[in-house]
PDB file of C-alpha atoms and ligand atoms in Angstrom:
ATOM      1  CA  MET A 311       0.000   0.000   0.000  1.00 73.00           C
ATOM      2  CA  THR A 312       1.355   3.381  -0.956  1.00 85.00           C
ATOM      3  CA  LEU A 313       1.513   6.327   1.357  1.00 95.00           C
ATOM      4  CA  GLY A 314       0.404   9.894   0.832  1.00 97.00           C
ATOM      5  CA  ILE A 315       2.170  12.526   2.913  1.00 98.00           C
ATOM      6  CA  THR A 316       0.525  15.850   3.609  1.00 98.00           C
ATOM      7  CA  LEU A 317       2.230  18.963   4.937  1.00 98.00           C
ATOM      8  CA  GLU A 318      -0.236  21.310   6.568  1.00 98.00           C
ATOM      9  CA  SER A 319       0.895  24.843   7.233  1.00 98.00           C
ATOM     10  CA  LEU A 320       4.220  23.337   8.259  1.00 98.00           C
ATOM     11  CA  SER A 321       6.789  25.617   9.885  1.00 98.00           C
ATOM     12  CA  LEU A 322      10.245  24.277  10.713  1.00 98.00           C
ATOM     13  CA  GLY A 323      13.342  25.625  12.333  1.00 97.00           C
ATOM     14  CA  TYR A 324      15.860  25.343  15.110  1.00 97.00           C
ATOM     15  CA  ALA A 325      16.548  27.229  18.318  1.00 94.00           C
ATOM     16  CA  ARG A 326      18.253  29.973  16.287  1.00 92.00           C
ATOM     17  CA  GLY A 327      15.148  30.649  14.265  1.00 93.00           C
ATOM     18  CA  PRO A 328      12.754  29.551  11.521  1.00 96.00           C
ATOM     19  CA  VAL A 329      13.940  27.865   8.305  1.00 98.00           C
ATOM     20  CA  LEU A 330      10.681  27.114   6.504  1.00 98.00           C
ATOM     21  CA  ARG A 331       7.341  28.830   7.072  1.00 97.00           C
ATOM     22  CA  GLU A 332       3.802  27.556   6.595  1.00 97.00           C
ATOM     23  CA  ILE A 333       4.356  25.050   3.838  1.00 97.00           C
ATOM     24  CA  ASP A 334       1.337  23.329   2.338  1.00 98.00           C
ATOM     25  CA  LEU A 335       2.155  20.397   0.117  1.00 98.00           C
ATOM     26  CA  ALA A 336       0.689  16.988  -0.708  1.00 98.00           C
ATOM     27  CA  VAL A 337       3.045  14.185  -1.677  1.00 98.00           C
ATOM     28  CA  ARG A 338       0.921  11.845  -3.768  1.00 97.00           C
ATOM     29  CA  PRO A 339       0.871   8.135  -3.018  1.00 96.00           C
ATOM     30  CA  GLY A 340       3.444   6.345  -5.188  1.00 94.00           C
ATOM     31  CA  GLU A 341       4.980   9.419  -6.793  1.00 95.00           C
ATOM     32  CA  VAL A 342       8.634  10.401  -6.942  1.00 96.00           C
ATOM     33  CA  LEU A 343       8.749  13.917  -5.546  1.00 98.00           C
ATOM     34  CA  VAL A 344      12.130  15.594  -5.867  1.00 98.00           C
ATOM     35  CA  ILE A 345      13.015  18.570  -3.691  1.00 98.00           C
ATOM     36  CA  VAL A 346      15.622  20.976  -5.049  1.00 97.00           C
ATOM     37  CA  GLY A 347      16.956  24.135  -3.512  1.00 96.00           C
ATOM     38  CA  ALA A 348      20.177  25.994  -2.887  1.00 94.00           C
ATOM     39  CA  SER A 349      22.432  24.900  -0.060  1.00 93.00           C
ATOM     40  CA  GLY A 350      20.870  26.013   3.222  1.00 95.00           C
ATOM     41  CA  SER A 351      17.363  26.371   1.786  1.00 96.00           C
ATOM     42  CA  GLY A 352      16.015  23.754   4.188  1.00 97.00           C
ATOM     43  CA  LYS A 353      15.911  20.563   2.129  1.00 97.00           C
ATOM     44  CA  SER A 354      17.371  18.345   4.854  1.00 96.00           C
ATOM     45  CA  THR A 355      15.297  20.119   7.467  1.00 97.00           C
ATOM     46  CA  LEU A 356      12.124  19.324   5.532  1.00 98.00           C
ATOM     47  CA  LEU A 357      13.122  15.697   5.015  1.00 97.00           C
ATOM     48  CA  ARG A 358      13.886  15.285   8.720  1.00 96.00           C
ATOM     49  CA  ALA A 359      10.407  16.518   9.548  1.00 98.00           C
ATOM     50  CA  LEU A 360       8.876  14.014   7.106  1.00 98.00           C
ATOM     51  CA  ALA A 361      10.899  11.258   8.765  1.00 97.00           C
ATOM     52  CA  GLY A 362       9.667  12.313  12.192  1.00 97.00           C
ATOM     53  CA  LEU A 363      13.147  13.302  13.350  1.00 96.00           C
ATOM     54  CA  LEU A 364      12.339  17.007  13.781  1.00 97.00           C
ATOM     55  CA  PRO A 365       9.185  18.259  15.524  1.00 97.00           C
ATOM     56  CA  PRO A 366       7.526  21.172  13.701  1.00 98.00           C
ATOM     57  CA  HIS A 367       7.443  24.717  15.064  1.00 97.00           C
ATOM     58  CA  GLY A 368       3.949  24.930  13.665  1.00 97.00           C
ATOM     59  CA  GLY A 369       1.521  22.952  11.546  1.00 98.00           C
ATOM     60  CA  ARG A 370       1.876  19.228  11.013  1.00 98.00           C
ATOM     61  CA  VAL A 371       2.884  16.339   8.784  1.00 98.00           C
ATOM     62  CA  LEU A 372       0.354  13.628   8.046  1.00 98.00           C
ATOM     63  CA  ALA A 373       1.398  10.242   6.674  1.00 98.00           C
ATOM     64  CA  GLY A 374      -1.510   8.129   5.501  1.00 96.00           C
ATOM     65  CA  GLY A 375      -3.775  10.581   7.303  1.00 95.00           C
ATOM     66  CA  GLU A 376      -2.037  10.155  10.655  1.00 97.00           C
ATOM     67  CA  GLU A 377       0.077  12.815  12.297  1.00 98.00           C
ATOM     68  CA  VAL A 378       3.794  12.077  12.237  1.00 98.00           C
ATOM     69  CA  THR A 379       5.236  12.291  15.740  1.00 97.00           C
ATOM     70  CA  GLY A 380       8.338  10.101  15.376  1.00 97.00           C
ATOM     71  CA  THR A 381      10.159   7.754  13.071  1.00 95.00           C
ATOM     72  CA  SER A 382       8.470   4.713  11.613  1.00 94.00           C
ATOM     73  CA  ARG A 383       9.661   1.757   9.559  1.00 90.00           C
ATOM     74  CA  GLU A 384       6.982   2.753   7.070  1.00 93.00           C
ATOM     75  CA  ARG A 385       9.179   5.734   6.186  1.00 96.00           C
ATOM     76  CA  ALA A 386      12.744   4.596   5.444  1.00 94.00           C
ATOM     77  CA  MET A 387      15.609   7.085   5.204  1.00 93.00           C
ATOM     78  CA  VAL A 388      18.644   7.040   2.916  1.00 93.00           C
ATOM     79  CA  PHE A 389      21.420   9.511   3.712  1.00 89.00           C
ATOM     80  CA  GLN A 390      24.296  10.947   1.723  1.00 86.00           C
ATOM     81  CA  ASP A 391      26.926   9.861   4.224  1.00 79.00           C
ATOM     82  CA  ASP A 392      26.021   6.324   4.781  1.00 67.00           C
ATOM     83  CA  GLY A 393      23.939   5.560   7.779  1.00 83.00           C
ATOM     84  CA  LEU A 394      25.288   2.013   7.786  1.00 94.00           C
ATOM     85  CA  LEU A 395      26.459   0.451  10.998  1.00 95.00           C
ATOM     86  CA  PRO A 396      30.235   0.188  10.540  1.00 95.00           C
ATOM     87  CA  TRP A 397      30.688  -2.929  12.651  1.00 97.00           C
ATOM     88  CA  ARG A 398      28.010  -4.919  10.838  1.00 96.00           C
ATOM     89  CA  THR A 399      28.603  -6.755   7.585  1.00 97.00           C
ATOM     90  CA  VAL A 400      26.720  -5.760   4.438  1.00 97.00           C
ATOM     91  CA  ARG A 401      24.308  -8.640   4.933  1.00 97.00           C
ATOM     92  CA  ARG A 402      23.639  -7.823   8.561  1.00 96.00           C
ATOM     93  CA  ASN A 403      23.054  -4.151   7.754  1.00 96.00           C
ATOM     94  CA  VAL A 404      20.381  -5.102   5.226  1.00 96.00           C
ATOM     95  CA  GLU A 405      18.831  -7.587   7.643  1.00 95.00           C
ATOM     96  CA  LEU A 406      18.357  -4.912  10.278  1.00 90.00           C
ATOM     97  CA  PRO A 407      14.943  -3.531   9.223  1.00 87.00           C
ATOM     98  CA  LEU A 408      13.740  -7.101   8.686  1.00 91.00           C
ATOM     99  CA  ARG A 409      14.537  -7.947  12.254  1.00 86.00           C
ATOM    100  CA  VAL A 410      12.405  -5.004  13.330  1.00 82.00           C
ATOM    101  CA  ARG A 411       9.594  -6.435  11.213  1.00 83.00           C
ATOM    102  CA  GLY A 412       9.825  -9.700  13.101  1.00 86.00           C
ATOM    103  CA  LEU A 413      10.992 -11.964  10.266  1.00 90.00           C
ATOM    104  CA  SER A 414      12.681 -15.212  11.209  1.00 93.00           C
ATOM    105  CA  ARG A 415      16.427 -15.576  10.744  1.00 94.00           C
ATOM    106  CA  ARG A 416      15.940 -17.640   7.617  1.00 95.00           C
ATOM    107  CA  GLU A 417      13.467 -15.224   6.095  1.00 95.00           C
ATOM    108  CA  ARG A 418      15.762 -12.303   6.873  1.00 95.00           C
ATOM    109  CA  ARG A 419      18.638 -14.034   5.185  1.00 96.00           C
ATOM    110  CA  ALA A 420      16.568 -14.782   2.076  1.00 96.00           C
ATOM    111  CA  VAL A 421      15.114 -11.285   1.679  1.00 96.00           C
ATOM    112  CA  ALA A 422      18.479  -9.595   2.291  1.00 96.00           C
ATOM    113  CA  GLN A 423      20.118 -11.885  -0.260  1.00 96.00           C
ATOM    114  CA  GLU A 424      17.459 -11.077  -2.832  1.00 95.00           C
ATOM    115  CA  TRP A 425      17.925  -7.329  -2.384  1.00 94.00           C
ATOM    116  CA  LEU A 426      21.709  -7.523  -2.393  1.00 96.00           C
ATOM    117  CA  ALA A 427      21.486  -9.349  -5.714  1.00 94.00           C
ATOM    118  CA  ARG A 428      19.103  -6.694  -7.053  1.00 92.00           C
ATOM    119  CA  VAL A 429      21.603  -3.940  -6.327  1.00 93.00           C
ATOM    120  CA  GLY A 430      24.541  -5.925  -7.689  1.00 93.00           C
ATOM    121  CA  LEU A 431      26.291  -6.782  -4.436  1.00 95.00           C
ATOM    122  CA  GLU A 432      26.270 -10.556  -4.642  1.00 95.00           C
ATOM    123  CA  GLY A 433      29.571 -11.856  -3.332  1.00 96.00           C
ATOM    124  CA  HIS A 434      30.102  -8.838  -1.061  1.00 97.00           C
ATOM    125  CA  GLU A 435      27.697  -9.899   1.700  1.00 97.00           C
ATOM    126  CA  ASP A 436      30.361 -10.523   4.307  1.00 97.00           C
ATOM    127  CA  ARG A 437      32.310  -7.315   3.840  1.00 98.00           C
ATOM    128  CA  LEU A 438      32.225  -4.420   6.260  1.00 97.00           C
ATOM    129  CA  PRO A 439      31.083  -0.967   5.062  1.00 96.00           C
ATOM    130  CA  ARG A 440      34.628   0.436   5.208  1.00 95.00           C
ATOM    131  CA  GLU A 441      35.738  -2.251   2.759  1.00 96.00           C
ATOM    132  CA  LEU A 442      33.352  -0.922   0.099  1.00 95.00           C
ATOM    133  CA  SER A 443      33.498   2.002  -2.337  1.00 93.00           C
ATOM    134  CA  GLY A 444      31.146   4.960  -1.818  1.00 92.00           C
ATOM    135  CA  GLY A 445      28.884   3.732  -4.614  1.00 92.00           C
ATOM    136  CA  MET A 446      28.694   0.250  -3.109  1.00 94.00           C
ATOM    137  CA  ARG A 447      27.829   1.667   0.296  1.00 95.00           C
ATOM    138  CA  GLN A 448      24.944   3.598  -1.263  1.00 93.00           C
ATOM    139  CA  ARG A 449      23.775   0.366  -2.880  1.00 94.00           C
ATOM    140  CA  VAL A 450      23.713  -1.241   0.555  1.00 95.00           C
ATOM    141  CA  GLN A 451      21.685   1.685   1.892  1.00 95.00           C
ATOM    142  CA  LEU A 452      19.233   1.356  -0.977  1.00 93.00           C
ATOM    143  CA  ALA A 453      18.891  -2.400  -0.417  1.00 94.00           C
ATOM    144  CA  ARG A 454      18.418  -1.864   3.301  1.00 94.00           C
ATOM    145  CA  ALA A 455      15.794   0.835   2.776  1.00 93.00           C
ATOM    146  CA  LEU A 456      13.756  -1.209   0.314  1.00 92.00           C
ATOM    147  CA  ALA A 457      14.150  -4.625   1.954  1.00 92.00           C
ATOM    148  CA  GLY A 458      11.963  -3.475   4.821  1.00 90.00           C
ATOM    149  CA  THR A 459       9.119  -2.808   2.306  1.00 91.00           C
ATOM    150  CA  PRO A 460       8.524   0.734   3.551  1.00 93.00           C
ATOM    151  CA  ARG A 461       5.563   2.672   2.207  1.00 95.00           C
ATOM    152  CA  ALA A 462       7.769   5.708   1.663  1.00 96.00           C
ATOM    153  CA  VAL A 463      11.494   6.239   1.167  1.00 96.00           C
ATOM    154  CA  LEU A 464      13.045   9.593   2.078  1.00 97.00           C
ATOM    155  CA  MET A 465      16.398  10.177   0.388  1.00 97.00           C
ATOM    156  CA  ASP A 466      18.711  13.067   1.253  1.00 96.00           C
ATOM    157  CA  GLU A 467      21.226  13.670  -1.555  1.00 96.00           C
ATOM    158  CA  PRO A 468      22.017   9.943  -1.590  1.00 94.00           C
ATOM    159  CA  PHE A 469      24.319  10.206  -4.611  1.00 94.00           C
ATOM    160  CA  GLY A 470      25.764  13.620  -3.755  1.00 92.00           C
ATOM    161  CA  ALA A 471      29.190  12.334  -2.752  1.00 89.00           C
ATOM    162  CA  LEU A 472      29.678  10.023  -5.737  1.00 91.00           C
ATOM    163  CA  ASP A 473      31.732  10.690  -8.861  1.00 92.00           C
ATOM    164  CA  ALA A 474      29.750  11.432 -12.032  1.00 93.00           C
ATOM    165  CA  GLN A 475      29.965   7.956 -13.513  1.00 92.00           C
ATOM    166  CA  THR A 476      29.031   6.111 -10.315  1.00 92.00           C
ATOM    167  CA  ARG A 477      26.226   8.601  -9.783  1.00 93.00           C
ATOM    168  CA  ALA A 478      24.789   7.919 -13.250  1.00 94.00           C
ATOM    169  CA  GLY A 479      24.915   4.201 -12.508  1.00 93.00           C
ATOM    170  CA  MET A 480      23.092   4.691  -9.211  1.00 93.00           C
ATOM    171  CA  GLN A 481      20.416   6.834 -10.863  1.00 95.00           C
ATOM    172  CA  ALA A 482      19.795   4.085 -13.411  1.00 93.00           C
ATOM    173  CA  LEU A 483      19.686   1.479 -10.635  1.00 92.00           C
ATOM    174  CA  LEU A 484      17.225   3.572  -8.646  1.00 93.00           C
ATOM    175  CA  LEU A 485      14.900   4.027 -11.640  1.00 92.00           C
ATOM    176  CA  ASP A 486      15.103   0.284 -12.197  1.00 89.00           C
ATOM    177  CA  VAL A 487      14.207  -0.756  -8.643  1.00 89.00           C
ATOM    178  CA  LEU A 488      11.504   1.906  -8.400  1.00 86.00           C
ATOM    179  CA  ARG A 489       9.673   0.314 -11.301  1.00 84.00           C
ATOM    180  CA  ASP A 490       8.905  -2.640  -9.038  1.00 83.00           C
ATOM    181  CA  THR A 491       8.047  -0.792  -5.858  1.00 87.00           C
ATOM    182  CA  ARG A 492       4.974   1.245  -5.136  1.00 87.00           C
ATOM    183  CA  ALA A 493       6.636   3.181  -2.361  1.00 94.00           C
ATOM    184  CA  THR A 494       6.277   6.948  -2.338  1.00 96.00           C
ATOM    185  CA  ILE A 495       9.678   8.572  -2.825  1.00 97.00           C
ATOM    186  CA  VAL A 496      10.805  11.972  -1.562  1.00 98.00           C
ATOM    187  CA  PHE A 497      14.259  12.628  -2.979  1.00 98.00           C
ATOM    188  CA  VAL A 498      16.402  15.646  -2.125  1.00 98.00           C
ATOM    189  CA  THR A 499      19.093  16.904  -4.473  1.00 96.00           C
ATOM    190  CA  HIS A 500      20.713  20.156  -5.525  1.00 91.00           C
ATOM    191  CA  ASP A 501      21.317  18.731  -9.012  1.00 94.00           C
ATOM    192  CA  VAL A 502      18.623  19.883 -11.455  1.00 95.00           C
ATOM    193  CA  ASP A 503      19.446  17.205 -14.032  1.00 93.00           C
ATOM    194  CA  GLU A 504      19.145  14.500 -11.400  1.00 95.00           C
ATOM    195  CA  ALA A 505      15.814  15.998 -10.364  1.00 96.00           C
ATOM    196  CA  LEU A 506      14.445  15.954 -13.912  1.00 94.00           C
ATOM    197  CA  LEU A 507      15.678  12.414 -14.490  1.00 93.00           C
ATOM    198  CA  LEU A 508      13.974  10.947 -11.425  1.00 94.00           C
ATOM    199  CA  ALA A 509      10.971  13.118 -10.648  1.00 95.00           C
ATOM    200  CA  ASP A 510       7.298  12.941 -11.334  1.00 94.00           C
ATOM    201  CA  ARG A 511       7.190  16.401  -9.761  1.00 97.00           C
ATOM    202  CA  VAL A 512       9.897  18.803  -8.656  1.00 97.00           C
ATOM    203  CA  VAL A 513       9.464  21.111  -5.665  1.00 98.00           C
ATOM    204  CA  VAL A 514      11.751  24.141  -5.622  1.00 97.00           C
ATOM    205  CA  LEU A 515      12.549  25.465  -2.136  1.00 97.00           C
ATOM    206  CA  GLY A 516      13.737  29.001  -1.519  1.00 94.00           C
ATOM    207  CA  HIS A 517      13.185  32.065   0.641  1.00 94.00           C
ATOM    208  CA  GLY A 518      11.800  29.993   3.482  1.00 96.00           C
ATOM    209  CA  GLY A 519       9.129  28.227   1.481  1.00 96.00           C
ATOM    210  CA  VAL A 520       8.035  26.429  -1.659  1.00 97.00           C
ATOM    211  CA  ARG A 521       8.804  28.589  -4.692  1.00 96.00           C
ATOM    212  CA  SER A 522       7.137  26.292  -7.200  1.00 95.00           C
ATOM    213  CA  VAL A 523       5.939  22.781  -7.934  1.00 96.00           C
ATOM    214  CA  ILE A 524       6.693  21.516 -11.423  1.00 95.00           C
ATOM    215  CA  GLN A 525       5.141  18.512 -13.122  1.00 94.00           C
ATOM    216  CA  VAL A 526       7.692  16.561 -15.177  1.00 92.00           C
ATOM    217  CA  PRO A 527       6.407  14.806 -18.318  1.00 85.00           C
ATOM    218  CA  SER A 528       6.995  11.096 -17.765  1.00 74.00           C
ATOM    219  CA  PRO A 529       9.711   9.443 -19.826  1.00 63.00           C
ATOM    220  CA  ARG A 530       8.238   6.165 -18.595  1.00 52.00           C
ATOM    221  CA  ASP A 531       5.007   6.791 -20.475  1.00 57.00           C
ATOM    222  CA  PRO A 532       5.314   5.115 -23.883  1.00 54.00           C
ATOM    223  CA  ALA A 533       2.419   7.208 -25.200  1.00 60.00           C
ATOM    224  CA  ALA A 534       4.214  10.443 -24.312  1.00 58.00           C
ATOM    225  CA  ASP A 535       5.491  12.956 -26.847  1.00 58.00           C
ATOM    226  CA  PRO A 536       8.139  12.055 -29.382  1.00 62.00           C
ATOM    227  CA  VAL A 537      11.699  12.091 -28.083  1.00 64.00           C
ATOM    228  CA  ALA A 538      12.518  15.457 -29.643  1.00 65.00           C
ATOM    229  CA  ASP A 539       9.596  17.135 -27.861  1.00 72.00           C
ATOM    230  CA  ARG A 540      10.605  15.560 -24.582  1.00 73.00           C
ATOM    231  CA  ALA A 541      14.129  16.884 -24.931  1.00 79.00           C
ATOM    232  CA  ALA A 542      12.746  20.368 -25.595  1.00 83.00           C
ATOM    233  CA  ASP A 543      10.393  20.059 -22.598  1.00 84.00           C
ATOM    234  CA  ARG A 544      13.274  19.012 -20.413  1.00 85.00           C
ATOM    235  CA  ALA A 545      15.462  21.909 -21.516  1.00 89.00           C
ATOM    236  CA  ARG A 546      12.608  24.320 -20.804  1.00 91.00           C
ATOM    237  CA  LEU A 547      11.966  22.846 -17.320  1.00 92.00           C
ATOM    238  CA  ARG A 548      15.676  22.845 -16.565  1.00 94.00           C
ATOM    239  CA  HIS A 549      15.847  26.516 -17.428  1.00 94.00           C
ATOM    240  CA  GLN A 550      12.747  27.282 -15.366  1.00 92.00           C
ATOM    241  CA  ILE A 551      14.121  25.525 -12.277  1.00 93.00           C
ATOM    242  CA  LEU A 552      17.546  27.144 -12.573  1.00 93.00           C
ATOM    243  CA  GLU A 553      15.881  30.551 -12.781  1.00 91.00           C
ATOM    244  CA  GLU A 554      14.059  29.903  -9.524  1.00 89.00           C
ATOM    245  CA  LEU A 555      17.030  28.561  -7.634  1.00 88.00           C
TER     246      LEU A 555
HETATM  247  P1  LIG B1369      19.927  22.165   2.953  1.00 67.28           P
HETATM  248  O1  LIG B1369      19.756  20.708   3.259  1.00 67.28           O
HETATM  249  O2  LIG B1369      18.940  22.672   1.944  1.00 67.28           O
HETATM  250  O3  LIG B1369      21.308  22.516   2.552  1.00 67.28           O
HETATM  251  P2  LIG B1369      19.429  22.498   5.794  1.00 67.28           P
HETATM  252  O4  LIG B1369      18.053  21.999   5.977  1.00 67.28           O
HETATM  253  O5  LIG B1369      20.526  21.587   6.188  1.00 67.28           O
HETATM  254  O6  LIG B1369      19.608  22.988   4.278  1.00 67.28           O
HETATM  255  O7  LIG B1369      19.633  23.837   6.598  1.00 67.28           O
HETATM  256  C1  LIG B1369      18.699  24.909   6.543  1.00 67.28           C
HETATM  257  C2  LIG B1369      19.087  25.969   7.552  1.00 67.28           C
HETATM  258  O8  LIG B1369      18.963  25.432   8.859  1.00 67.28           O
HETATM  259  C3  LIG B1369      20.530  26.438   7.433  1.00 67.28           C
HETATM  260  O9  LIG B1369      20.552  27.818   7.706  1.00 67.28           O
HETATM  261  C4  LIG B1369      21.241  25.659   8.500  1.00 67.28           C
HETATM  262  O10 LIG B1369      22.341  26.389   8.980  1.00 67.28           O
HETATM  263  C5  LIG B1369      20.198  25.492   9.559  1.00 67.28           C
HETATM  264  N1  LIG B1369      20.362  24.228  10.302  1.00 67.28           N
HETATM  265  C6  LIG B1369      20.401  22.981   9.757  1.00 67.28           C
HETATM  266  N2  LIG B1369      20.544  22.039  10.707  1.00 67.28           N
HETATM  267  C7  LIG B1369      20.598  22.699  11.886  1.00 67.28           C
HETATM  268  C8  LIG B1369      20.736  22.288  13.257  1.00 67.28           C
HETATM  269  N3  LIG B1369      20.851  21.001  13.588  1.00 67.28           N
HETATM  270  N4  LIG B1369      20.754  23.252  14.203  1.00 67.28           N
HETATM  271  C9  LIG B1369      20.640  24.566  13.881  1.00 67.28           C
HETATM  272  N5  LIG B1369      20.501  25.019  12.620  1.00 67.28           N
HETATM  273  C10 LIG B1369      20.486  24.106  11.628  1.00 67.28           C
HETATM  274 MG1  LIG B1370      21.047  19.064   3.154  1.00 67.28          MG
END
């Protein structure tokens, strides 16, 4: 079951002061919503509130109609700097959310193995995070996030620290695994091209709020415009987003 997330008049900040004021936004069930914004515009702050890691100054976040008051395994997080446990092997990191779900040891092993194969990490199960490249660690995070069958995945610049080639590979992998999941995705990036590649809709943050919400024509829709039109659309959207940033 997919999860809709609603932000109602949401204000966020820290002791020093407000960061985002009175945001209203509905994340649609099953969509890929990408949040872009300049550094310091509040992208991570917003994502933390969606995860239940940061209580609002005002307003509220609803997930599936219920107010978010803390973290939940229904909303998995993927971070830029890996949130993997350094003393656990790859396999045991991926098994972690399955343990929380109460799966037996055998079931955990099987599901983790399946996901590690999906992300191309077969044969690396017994390594420790520090023995992996940055790209491989992000694959482990992705496997761990999705293995727990969350209803939403919140991703904070997950490919931001990767070199261009590894990043392109991870984007392709993400698009591939998302085809088979119905989870709602909220993905933060400061890279406009990454946003346009992944998003159903792009939210531009700035000046303490949402500057605009942009629908991206789906490249996944076979009935969509001819390729040339799509390229022109994309160039136009890219320009529009860069103007607002
Ligand atoms: P972004 O992810 O878009 O770069 P952040 O959400 O990290 O932006 O930060 C938004 C603003 O909130 C910045 O001015 C930042 O300095 C401030 N901020 C972020 N985290 C904290 C924190 N833990 N305590 C105090 N201020 C913070
Ligand atoms: Mg950030």
